[in-house]
Short mmCIF file of C-alpha atoms in Angstrom, two decimals:
data_model
loop_
_atom_site.label_atom_id
_atom_site.label_comp_id
_atom_site.label_asym_id
_atom_site.label_seq_id
_atom_site.Cartn_x
_atom_site.Cartn_y
_atom_site.Cartn_z
CA ALA A 15 -14.00 -0.49 -6.58
CA GLN A 16 -11.53 -1.24 -3.27
CA SER A 17 -12.78 -1.50 -0.11
CA VAL A 18 -11.70 -1.91 3.56
CA THR A 19 -13.44 -3.28 6.59
CA GLN A 20 -11.82 -2.97 10.01
CA LEU A 21 -14.01 -5.38 12.80
CA GLY A 22 -14.62 -3.75 15.39
CA SER A 23 -14.57 -0.03 16.14
CA HIS A 24 -13.50 -0.38 19.63
CA VAL A 25 -11.27 -3.20 21.01
CA SER A 26 -9.65 -3.27 24.83
CA VAL A 27 -7.19 -5.54 25.51
CA SER A 28 -5.15 -5.56 29.03
CA GLU A 29 -1.91 -4.67 29.53
CA GLY A 30 0.46 -7.70 28.27
CA ALA A 31 -2.17 -9.50 26.32
CA LEU A 32 -2.19 -10.05 22.67
CA VAL A 33 -3.31 -6.92 20.48
CA LEU A 34 -5.27 -8.26 17.29
CA LEU A 35 -7.11 -5.93 15.20
CA ARG A 36 -8.46 -7.27 12.03
CA CYS A 37 -8.63 -5.58 8.59
CA ASN A 38 -10.22 -7.08 4.92
CA TYR A 39 -9.81 -5.77 1.89
CA SER A 40 -11.21 -5.95 -1.03
CA SER A 41 -9.45 -5.12 -4.67
CA SER A 42 -9.56 -6.62 -8.42
CA VAL A 43 -5.97 -5.99 -8.66
CA PRO A 44 -2.94 -7.63 -6.29
CA PRO A 45 -2.93 -4.76 -3.41
CA TYR A 46 -0.39 -2.59 -1.41
CA LEU A 47 -1.77 -2.70 2.31
CA PHE A 48 -1.01 -0.38 5.38
CA TRP A 49 -1.31 0.10 8.65
CA TYR A 50 -1.65 3.41 9.72
CA VAL A 51 -1.81 4.58 14.13
CA GLN A 52 -3.46 7.97 15.03
CA TYR A 53 -2.57 9.35 18.85
CA PRO A 54 -5.09 11.68 20.10
CA ASN A 55 -4.96 14.90 18.19
CA GLN A 56 -2.41 14.04 15.91
CA GLY A 57 -2.01 12.99 12.04
CA LEU A 58 -1.73 9.57 10.94
CA GLN A 59 1.95 8.23 11.40
CA LEU A 60 3.00 4.58 8.89
CA LEU A 61 3.23 1.61 11.17
CA LEU A 62 3.95 -0.73 8.36
CA LYS A 63 3.26 -1.77 5.02
CA TYR A 64 2.60 -4.81 2.39
CA THR A 65 4.10 -4.01 -1.03
CA SER A 66 3.99 -7.54 -2.51
CA ALA A 67 7.16 -8.88 -0.97
CA ALA A 68 7.31 -10.90 2.51
CA THR A 69 3.88 -11.45 3.67
CA LEU A 70 4.43 -11.14 7.10
CA VAL A 71 5.39 -7.72 7.59
CA LYS A 72 6.96 -6.10 10.75
CA GLY A 73 6.88 -2.49 11.59
CA ILE A 74 7.30 -0.20 14.44
CA ASN A 75 6.71 -0.27 18.11
CA GLY A 76 6.44 -4.08 18.14
CA PHE A 77 3.70 -4.37 15.12
CA GLU A 78 3.40 -6.80 12.56
CA ALA A 79 0.80 -7.81 10.06
CA GLU A 80 0.49 -10.73 7.40
CA PHE A 81 -0.86 -10.73 4.75
CA LYS A 82 -3.30 -13.77 3.56
CA LYS A 83 -4.24 -13.63 -0.17
CA SER A 84 -6.79 -16.63 0.58
CA GLU A 85 -8.74 -14.61 3.25
CA THR A 86 -8.38 -10.94 1.53
CA SER A 87 -7.04 -10.34 5.64
CA PHE A 88 -4.00 -8.23 6.81
CA HIS A 89 -4.42 -8.26 10.42
CA LEU A 90 -2.20 -6.09 12.55
CA THR A 91 -0.95 -7.88 15.70
CA LYS A 92 1.29 -7.45 18.72
CA PRO A 93 2.33 -9.83 21.32
CA SER A 94 1.98 -7.53 24.25
CA ALA A 95 0.44 -4.68 24.72
CA HIS A 96 1.51 -1.16 26.27
CA MET A 97 -0.53 1.31 28.00
CA SER A 98 1.34 3.58 25.01
CA ASP A 99 -0.20 1.35 22.34
CA ALA A 100 -3.82 3.10 23.07
CA ALA A 101 -4.64 5.29 19.97
CA GLU A 102 -6.98 4.84 16.97
CA TYR A 103 -5.84 2.21 14.21
CA PHE A 104 -6.94 2.48 10.34
CA CYS A 105 -5.98 -0.12 7.43
CA ALA A 106 -5.63 1.05 3.96
CA VAL A 107 -5.72 -0.39 0.68
CA ARG A 108 -4.00 1.13 -2.61
CA GLY A 109 -5.86 -1.39 -5.58
CA ASP A 110 -7.41 -0.61 -8.29
CA ALA A 111 -9.02 2.88 -7.72
CA TYR A 112 -7.21 5.01 -10.18
CA SER A 113 -7.37 8.66 -9.76
CA GLY A 114 -5.71 9.63 -12.97
CA ALA A 115 -2.05 11.24 -13.69
CA GLY A 116 -0.87 7.84 -12.73
CA SER A 117 -1.87 7.70 -9.48
CA TYR A 118 -3.70 5.19 -7.53
CA GLN A 119 -6.07 6.06 -4.61
CA LEU A 120 -5.93 4.66 -1.28
CA THR A 121 -9.21 3.14 0.50
CA PHE A 122 -9.02 3.61 4.03
CA GLY A 123 -11.15 1.22 6.90
CA LYS A 124 -13.16 3.24 9.30
CA GLY A 125 -10.54 3.19 12.21
CA THR A 126 -10.70 0.69 15.18
CA LYS A 127 -10.15 2.33 18.61
CA LEU A 128 -7.33 0.38 20.93
CA SER A 129 -7.83 0.32 24.57
CA VAL A 130 -5.38 -0.65 26.99
CA ILE A 131 -6.51 -1.61 30.51
CA PRO A 132 -3.70 -1.60 33.11
CA ASP B 28 12.39 12.53 7.84
CA VAL B 29 9.05 13.83 5.83
CA LYS B 30 7.86 17.01 7.68
CA VAL B 31 4.24 18.07 6.62
CA THR B 32 3.12 20.87 8.59
CA GLN B 33 -0.38 22.40 8.53
CA SER B 34 -0.70 26.38 9.46
CA SER B 35 -2.97 25.85 12.51
CA ARG B 36 -4.17 22.66 15.17
CA TYR B 37 -7.01 23.97 16.07
CA LEU B 38 -9.59 26.74 14.12
CA VAL B 39 -12.69 28.27 15.13
CA LYS B 40 -14.82 30.21 12.50
CA ARG B 41 -18.49 31.19 12.05
CA THR B 42 -21.01 30.33 9.06
CA GLY B 43 -20.26 32.14 5.95
CA GLU B 44 -16.72 32.88 6.40
CA LYS B 45 -14.21 31.73 4.29
CA VAL B 46 -11.54 29.67 5.81
CA PHE B 47 -8.04 28.51 4.09
CA LEU B 48 -6.51 25.39 5.81
CA GLU B 49 -2.75 25.48 4.71
CA CYS B 50 -0.05 22.80 4.15
CA VAL B 51 3.46 22.61 3.44
CA GLN B 52 5.70 19.74 3.12
CA ASP B 53 9.62 19.89 3.13
CA MET B 54 10.27 16.97 0.87
CA ASP B 55 9.95 17.65 -2.25
CA HIS B 56 6.85 15.34 -2.70
CA GLU B 57 4.86 15.82 -6.42
CA ASN B 58 1.50 14.44 -4.96
CA MET B 59 -0.41 16.50 -2.20
CA PHE B 60 -3.75 15.17 -0.62
CA TRP B 61 -6.56 16.70 1.62
CA TYR B 62 -8.78 14.62 3.65
CA ARG B 63 -11.28 15.51 6.37
CA GLN B 64 -11.68 12.64 9.28
CA ASP B 65 -15.17 12.40 11.36
CA PRO B 66 -15.57 9.33 13.98
CA GLY B 67 -17.07 6.84 12.22
CA LEU B 68 -16.56 7.63 8.99
CA GLY B 69 -12.95 7.28 8.84
CA LEU B 70 -10.60 9.59 6.27
CA ARG B 71 -12.52 10.67 3.08
CA LEU B 72 -10.75 12.02 0.72
CA ILE B 73 -11.22 15.71 -0.44
CA TYR B 74 -9.32 17.02 -3.43
CA PHE B 75 -6.07 15.92 -4.34
CA SER B 76 -3.12 17.16 -6.12
CA TYR B 77 -0.09 15.76 -8.40
CA ASP B 78 1.96 18.79 -9.98
CA VAL B 79 1.75 22.82 -8.95
CA LYS B 80 -1.20 23.98 -10.67
CA MET B 81 -3.01 20.53 -11.06
CA LYS B 82 -5.89 19.26 -9.06
CA GLU B 83 -8.28 16.63 -9.12
CA LYS B 84 -11.56 16.06 -6.84
CA GLY B 85 -11.57 13.22 -4.49
CA ASP B 86 -14.98 11.31 -3.03
CA ILE B 87 -16.33 14.59 -0.89
CA PRO B 88 -15.40 17.90 -3.01
CA GLU B 89 -18.40 19.78 -2.35
CA GLY B 90 -18.14 22.88 -0.58
CA TYR B 91 -14.33 22.76 -0.78
CA SER B 92 -11.33 24.11 -3.24
CA VAL B 93 -7.80 23.77 -3.23
CA SER B 94 -4.71 25.68 -4.67
CA ARG B 95 -1.34 24.92 -5.57
CA GLU B 96 0.88 27.65 -6.08
CA LYS B 97 4.11 26.14 -5.28
CA LYS B 98 5.29 22.70 -5.15
CA GLU B 99 5.83 22.22 -1.56
CA ARG B 100 2.37 24.12 -0.47
CA PHE B 101 -1.38 23.19 -0.89
CA SER B 102 -3.98 24.69 0.41
CA LEU B 103 -7.76 23.84 1.18
CA ILE B 104 -10.58 26.98 0.53
CA LEU B 105 -13.98 26.55 2.23
CA GLU B 106 -15.60 29.24 0.13
CA SER B 107 -18.46 29.47 2.69
CA ALA B 108 -18.32 27.29 5.77
CA SER B 109 -20.88 25.63 6.77
CA THR B 110 -21.88 23.57 10.30
CA ASN B 111 -21.29 20.39 8.74
CA GLN B 112 -17.77 21.06 7.93
CA THR B 113 -16.83 21.13 11.42
CA SER B 114 -14.23 18.37 11.38
CA MET B 115 -10.93 17.27 11.23
CA TYR B 116 -8.99 18.24 8.46
CA LEU B 117 -5.61 16.36 7.55
CA CYS B 118 -2.89 16.94 4.73
CA ALA B 119 -0.78 14.37 3.03
CA SER B 120 1.97 14.13 0.68
CA THR B 121 3.67 11.64 -1.22
CA THR B 122 6.61 11.03 -4.04
CA ASP B 123 5.44 7.74 -4.98
CA ARG B 124 2.35 7.79 -7.00
CA ARG B 125 2.01 3.64 -7.51
CA VAL B 126 2.53 2.71 -3.71
CA ASN B 127 1.38 6.00 -2.65
CA GLU B 128 2.53 5.55 0.81
CA GLN B 129 1.26 8.86 2.28
CA PHE B 130 3.00 10.93 4.69
CA PHE B 131 0.54 12.80 7.16
CA GLY B 132 0.62 16.50 9.01
CA PRO B 133 -0.70 16.95 12.54
CA GLY B 134 -3.97 18.30 11.43
CA THR B 135 -6.42 21.12 11.76
CA ARG B 136 -9.79 20.58 14.12
CA LEU B 137 -11.89 23.10 12.71
CA THR B 138 -14.89 24.17 14.12
CA VAL B 139 -17.48 26.23 12.76
CA LEU B 140 -20.41 27.62 14.38
#
């Protein structure tokens, strides 16, 4: 079965500092991986996705993530944090969990809340 | 842009009431999903549908049912609401079952008193 572990339920960084949000996954098949962002009282918005092309993936708002198969990781980074980055971030994997009718299940991590200190 | 809308942003109901949460998407997506989101637990799949009138149970279907009479609309039904169903409910859709990149609605925060 597939799973996602996000290290750190809360992360605080200073404005202008590096943002690093960690995600490790398990899957018995080559995974597809996603990072979503959720602003307060809103739905989830896709930041970026890995679908077996380039291992370094660039997303919106200056975020990027690197797929490392040997480490089963897909950490999210941004060189310089902005106040508007304060939100909750979810890592998700589409792996080997088959939901039927040709559909593979997405499994989400428990989320990391990012705070940005002025 | 894909748009997924949910009928209510906030909803307050009483224990035992029947509750309907509606979700509509405008991009002709075949697949639609209902999740609940609770602090510290992330998103958990309740039900999903891959076609009109088709549905499959997710990880936590107990206490819920769904209806998909039209392709664009997917309803979540709480037959008899209970306090432990107080949560944020998120609807999502996708047209690509293989990759399963999902597009989310804004969510409905349901409180059951």
